[in-house]
Amino acid sequence: DIVMTQSPDSLAVSLGERATINCKSSQSVLYSSNDKNYLAWYQQKPGQPPKLLIYWASTRASGVPDRFSGSGSGTDFTLTITSLQAEDVAVYYCQQYYDPPHTFGQGTNVEIK
Amino acid sequence: EVQLVESGGGLVQPGGSLRLSCEASGFTFSSYWMHWVRQVPGKGLVWVSRIHSYGTSTDYADSVKGRFTISRDNAQSTMYLQMNSLRAEDTAVYYCARGNNYIEQWGQGTLVTVSS
């Protein structure tokens, strides 16, 4: 199974500042035949189901503010929130969908400092 | 509007069985892979299983393989998860989800509690 490891587990960022979450996979999730990284990011707020933010490692889902961006390739990926807003307080998860089981990272809790 | 509505959760004794259902609406159900993902309250997401749009292929997490069976009825736009030999560690909120690759849409979840 592909193991997904996020860092940090938790971070506190001031309003308007940048938040950066890292995700590392135990093997590459880049599919060479189509040059796509099979990596998604989700946001989960308390009491709600997760919501898709980013897919193919860097494509924003419909309706997601452009302060959210994804980058990386192969085994190392980053979710960046460029200017943290109060409504961004949530747990963020990466997930690989390259190979079943489609494993998730352990989650990163983002809070306001 | 896309909707995924789970049902069938509840309290069951260890060793017991439960069948979850996920009723879909607002999209062409037969065009999508469907997934089950679970989450122990306060903990992280765990992918459980997926089924091909025509039901011809399935995959499972090792932790449920041989005990859980995923299925679907495209005529009823409904997916199922038959859970047998339930253990305390299967206690979680179970989410139904839609996605041919990444998960695009999630249900609200149904809580399964395995306890004597």
GROMACS .gro file of C-alpha atoms in nm:
model
  229
    1ASP     CA    1   0.000   0.000   0.000
    2ILE     CA    2   0.109   0.358  -0.063
    3VAL     CA    3   0.164   0.540   0.264
    4MET     CA    4   0.082   0.911   0.270
    5THR     CA    5   0.255   1.123   0.534
    6GLN     CA    6   0.155   1.481   0.599
    7SER     CA    7   0.350   1.747   0.785
    8PRO     CA    8   0.297   1.917   1.013
    9ASP     CA    9   0.014   1.751   1.207
   10SER     CA   10  -0.104   2.093   1.317
   11LEU     CA   11  -0.022   2.454   1.245
   12ALA     CA   12  -0.139   2.791   1.364
   13VAL     CA   13  -0.123   3.081   1.122
   14SER     CA   14  -0.218   3.446   1.160
   15LEU     CA   15  -0.504   3.580   0.953
   16GLY     CA   16  -0.376   3.692   0.614
   17GLU     CA   17  -0.056   3.490   0.642
   18ARG     CA   18   0.054   3.188   0.440
   19ALA     CA   19  -0.014   2.829   0.543
   20THR     CA   20   0.185   2.545   0.390
   21ILE     CA   21   0.106   2.177   0.427
   22ASN     CA   22   0.329   1.903   0.295
   23CYS     CA   23   0.236   1.554   0.181
   24LYS     CA   24   0.479   1.278   0.095
   25SER     CA   25   0.392   0.947  -0.066
   26SER     CA   26   0.592   0.628  -0.010
   27GLN     CA   27   0.609   0.576  -0.386
   28SER     CA   28   0.554   0.792  -0.687
   29VAL     CA   29   0.194   0.873  -0.779
   30LEU     CA   30   0.296   1.016  -1.116
   31TYR     CA   31   0.152   0.809  -1.399
   32SER     CA   32   0.405   0.834  -1.680
   33SER     CA   33   0.165   0.758  -1.965
   34ASN     CA   34  -0.040   1.074  -1.907
   35ASP     CA   35   0.203   1.277  -1.693
   36LYS     CA   36  -0.057   1.321  -1.421
   37ASN     CA   37  -0.003   1.306  -1.047
   38TYR     CA   38  -0.283   1.108  -0.886
   39LEU     CA   39  -0.301   1.327  -0.578
   40ALA     CA   40  -0.594   1.519  -0.429
   41TRP     CA   41  -0.644   1.755  -0.136
   42TYR     CA   42  -0.957   1.780   0.076
   43GLN     CA   43  -1.078   2.021   0.341
   44GLN     CA   44  -1.293   1.905   0.630
   45LYS     CA   45  -1.462   2.144   0.869
   46PRO     CA   46  -1.607   2.026   1.201
   47GLY     CA   47  -1.929   1.832   1.164
   48GLN     CA   48  -1.908   1.828   0.784
   49PRO     CA   49  -1.799   1.576   0.524
   50PRO     CA   50  -1.475   1.647   0.340
   51LYS     CA   51  -1.476   1.879   0.041
   52LEU     CA   52  -1.256   1.844  -0.266
   53LEU     CA   53  -1.008   2.132  -0.302
   54ILE     CA   54  -0.740   2.019  -0.548
   55TYR     CA   55  -0.705   1.725  -0.787
   56TRP     CA   56  -0.430   1.609  -1.022
   57ALA     CA   57  -0.204   1.769  -0.759
   58SER     CA   58  -0.259   2.125  -0.883
   59THR     CA   59  -0.605   2.171  -1.037
   60ARG     CA   60  -0.848   2.365  -0.820
   61ALA     CA   61  -1.196   2.220  -0.791
   62SER     CA   62  -1.491   2.429  -0.901
   63GLY     CA   63  -1.569   2.715  -0.664
   64VAL     CA   64  -1.246   2.684  -0.463
   65PRO     CA   65  -1.091   3.027  -0.394
   66ASP     CA   66  -0.764   3.096  -0.572
   67ARG     CA   67  -0.582   3.143  -0.241
   68PHE     CA   68  -0.567   2.762  -0.237
   69SER     CA   69  -0.301   2.609  -0.459
   70GLY     CA   70  -0.138   2.270  -0.497
   71SER     CA   71   0.206   2.185  -0.626
   72GLY     CA   72   0.455   1.903  -0.644
   73SER     CA   73   0.517   1.589  -0.842
   74GLY     CA   74   0.619   1.229  -0.792
   75THR     CA   75   0.632   1.180  -0.416
   76ASP     CA   76   0.634   1.531  -0.270
   77PHE     CA   77   0.338   1.765  -0.271
   78THR     CA   78   0.233   2.091  -0.110
   79LEU     CA   79  -0.096   2.264  -0.038
   80THR     CA   80  -0.059   2.637   0.009
   81ILE     CA   81  -0.314   2.882   0.143
   82THR     CA   82  -0.168   3.219   0.048
   83SER     CA   83  -0.374   3.443   0.276
   84LEU     CA   84  -0.546   3.253   0.554
   85GLN     CA   85  -0.906   3.346   0.621
   86ALA     CA   86  -1.113   3.259   0.928
   87GLU     CA   87  -1.326   3.022   0.722
   88ASP     CA   88  -1.017   2.818   0.630
   89VAL     CA   89  -0.993   2.672   0.981
   90ALA     CA   90  -1.026   2.301   0.910
   91VAL     CA   91  -0.842   1.973   0.879
   92TYR     CA   92  -0.674   1.916   0.544
   93TYR     CA   93  -0.606   1.574   0.395
   94CYS     CA   94  -0.409   1.456   0.095
   95GLN     CA   95  -0.507   1.136  -0.084
   96GLN     CA   96  -0.346   0.929  -0.354
   97TYR     CA   97  -0.572   0.768  -0.611
   98TYR     CA   98  -0.290   0.614  -0.814
   99ASP     CA   99  -0.339   0.263  -0.677
  100PRO     CA  100  -0.600   0.104  -0.450
  101PRO     CA  101  -0.629   0.127  -0.156
  102HIS     CA  102  -0.662   0.501  -0.214
  103THR     CA  103  -0.487   0.602   0.105
  104PHE     CA  104  -0.518   0.934   0.286
  105GLY     CA  105  -0.263   1.126   0.484
  106GLN     CA  106  -0.327   1.155   0.857
  107GLY     CA  107  -0.455   1.511   0.827
  108THR     CA  108  -0.325   1.856   0.918
  109ASN     CA  109  -0.523   2.075   1.154
  110VAL     CA  110  -0.507   2.444   1.057
  111GLU     CA  111  -0.592   2.700   1.324
  112ILE     CA  112  -0.576   3.076   1.362
  113LYS     CA  113  -0.283   3.210   1.566
  114GLU     CA  114  -2.807   1.900  -0.747
  115VAL     CA  115  -2.587   1.602  -0.670
  116GLN     CA  116  -2.697   1.421  -0.357
  117LEU     CA  117  -2.560   1.116  -0.181
  118VAL     CA  118  -2.763   0.995   0.115
  119GLU     CA  119  -2.636   0.716   0.338
  120SER     CA  120  -2.856   0.503   0.559
  121GLY     CA  121  -2.841   0.180   0.756
  122GLY     CA  122  -2.602   0.279   1.030
  123GLY     CA  123  -2.665   0.199   1.395
  124LEU     CA  124  -2.557  -0.005   1.693
  125VAL     CA  125  -2.451  -0.365   1.635
  126GLN     CA  126  -2.281  -0.623   1.853
  127PRO     CA  127  -1.931  -0.750   1.776
  128GLY     CA  128  -1.952  -1.032   1.525
  129GLY     CA  129  -2.276  -0.896   1.386
  130SER     CA  130  -2.371  -0.768   1.042
  131LEU     CA  131  -2.503  -0.446   0.896
  132ARG     CA  132  -2.584  -0.326   0.546
  133LEU     CA  133  -2.529   0.035   0.454
  134SER     CA  134  -2.703   0.197   0.160
  135CYS     CA  135  -2.618   0.507  -0.041
  136GLU     CA  136  -2.893   0.656  -0.253
  137ALA     CA  137  -2.769   0.885  -0.528
  138SER     CA  138  -2.951   1.154  -0.723
  139GLY     CA  139  -2.877   1.449  -0.947
  140PHE     CA  140  -2.631   1.272  -1.177
  141THR     CA  141  -2.596   0.966  -1.400
  142PHE     CA  142  -2.515   0.711  -1.133
  143SER     CA  143  -2.404   0.443  -1.379
  144SER     CA  144  -2.125   0.666  -1.510
  145TYR     CA  145  -1.928   0.682  -1.187
  146TRP     CA  146  -1.711   0.470  -0.966
  147MET     CA  147  -1.841   0.489  -0.611
  148HIS     CA  148  -1.651   0.467  -0.285
  149TRP     CA  149  -1.693   0.412   0.087
  150VAL     CA  150  -1.468   0.606   0.324
  151ARG     CA  151  -1.487   0.586   0.701
  152GLN     CA  152  -1.382   0.809   0.986
  153VAL     CA  153  -1.364   0.741   1.355
  154PRO     CA  154  -1.503   1.056   1.521
  155GLY     CA  155  -1.215   1.293   1.586
  156LYS     CA  156  -0.973   1.089   1.374
  157GLY     CA  157  -0.863   1.078   1.011
  158LEU     CA  158  -1.019   0.953   0.689
  159VAL     CA  159  -0.976   0.590   0.588
  160TRP     CA  160  -1.062   0.468   0.240
  161VAL     CA  161  -1.261   0.144   0.261
  162SER     CA  162  -1.373   0.027  -0.081
  163ARG     CA  163  -1.472   0.122  -0.435
  164ILE     CA  164  -1.683  -0.025  -0.712
  165HIS     CA  165  -1.670   0.027  -1.088
  166SER     CA  166  -1.956   0.212  -1.256
  167TYR     CA  167  -2.096  -0.118  -1.390
  168GLY     CA  168  -2.012  -0.314  -1.077
  169THR     CA  169  -1.760  -0.527  -1.266
  170SER     CA  170  -1.462  -0.445  -1.048
  171THR     CA  171  -1.416  -0.384  -0.676
  172ASP     CA  172  -1.129  -0.298  -0.442
  173TYR     CA  173  -1.100  -0.311  -0.064
  174ALA     CA  174  -0.875  -0.194   0.214
  175ASP     CA  175  -0.691  -0.484   0.376
  176SER     CA  176  -0.864  -0.414   0.706
  177VAL     CA  177  -1.206  -0.506   0.563
  178LYS     CA  178  -1.118  -0.754   0.290
  179GLY     CA  179  -1.314  -1.077   0.330
  180ARG     CA  180  -1.561  -0.918   0.573
  181PHE     CA  181  -1.714  -0.632   0.373
  182THR     CA  182  -1.877  -0.651   0.030
  183ILE     CA  183  -1.951  -0.351  -0.187
  184SER     CA  184  -2.224  -0.368  -0.451
  185ARG     CA  185  -2.453  -0.143  -0.652
  186ASP     CA  186  -2.787  -0.138  -0.828
  187ASN     CA  187  -2.766   0.111  -1.114
  188ALA     CA  188  -3.139   0.083  -1.185
  189GLN     CA  189  -3.204   0.210  -0.831
  190SER     CA  190  -2.905   0.450  -0.824
  191THR     CA  191  -2.800   0.287  -0.500
  192MET     CA  192  -2.475   0.150  -0.364
  193TYR     CA  193  -2.441  -0.086  -0.072
  194LEU     CA  194  -2.184  -0.199   0.180
  195GLN     CA  195  -2.252  -0.535   0.342
  196MET     CA  196  -2.050  -0.551   0.662
  197ASN     CA  197  -2.007  -0.889   0.832
  198SER     CA  198  -1.802  -1.007   1.130
  199LEU     CA  199  -1.801  -0.656   1.265
  200ARG     CA  200  -1.538  -0.553   1.518
  201ALA     CA  201  -1.513  -0.268   1.765
  202GLU     CA  202  -1.252  -0.107   1.539
  203ASP     CA  203  -1.510  -0.080   1.260
  204THR     CA  204  -1.690   0.184   1.465
  205ALA     CA  205  -1.690   0.499   1.251
  206VAL     CA  206  -1.889   0.736   1.037
  207TYR     CA  207  -1.917   0.579   0.693
  208TYR     CA  208  -1.924   0.817   0.398
  209CYS     CA  209  -2.052   0.734   0.053
  210ALA     CA  210  -1.857   0.916  -0.217
  211ARG     CA  211  -1.850   0.962  -0.594
  212GLY     CA  212  -1.543   0.976  -0.812
  213ASN     CA  213  -1.389   0.815  -1.118
  214ASN     CA  214  -1.045   0.909  -0.990
  215TYR     CA  215  -1.040   1.164  -0.708
  216ILE     CA  216  -1.350   1.190  -0.491
  217GLU     CA  217  -1.568   1.472  -0.622
  218GLN     CA  218  -1.866   1.447  -0.394
  219TRP     CA  219  -1.936   1.313  -0.045
  220GLY     CA  220  -2.248   1.219   0.145
  221GLN     CA  221  -2.314   1.335   0.500
  222GLY     CA  222  -2.224   0.997   0.647
  223THR     CA  223  -2.392   0.736   0.866
  224LEU     CA  224  -2.259   0.628   1.205
  225VAL     CA  225  -2.186   0.263   1.273
  226THR     CA  226  -2.120   0.165   1.634
  227VAL     CA  227  -1.996  -0.184   1.714
  228SER     CA  228  -2.035  -0.251   2.083
  229SER     CA  229  -2.183  -0.501   2.324
   0.00000   0.00000   0.00000
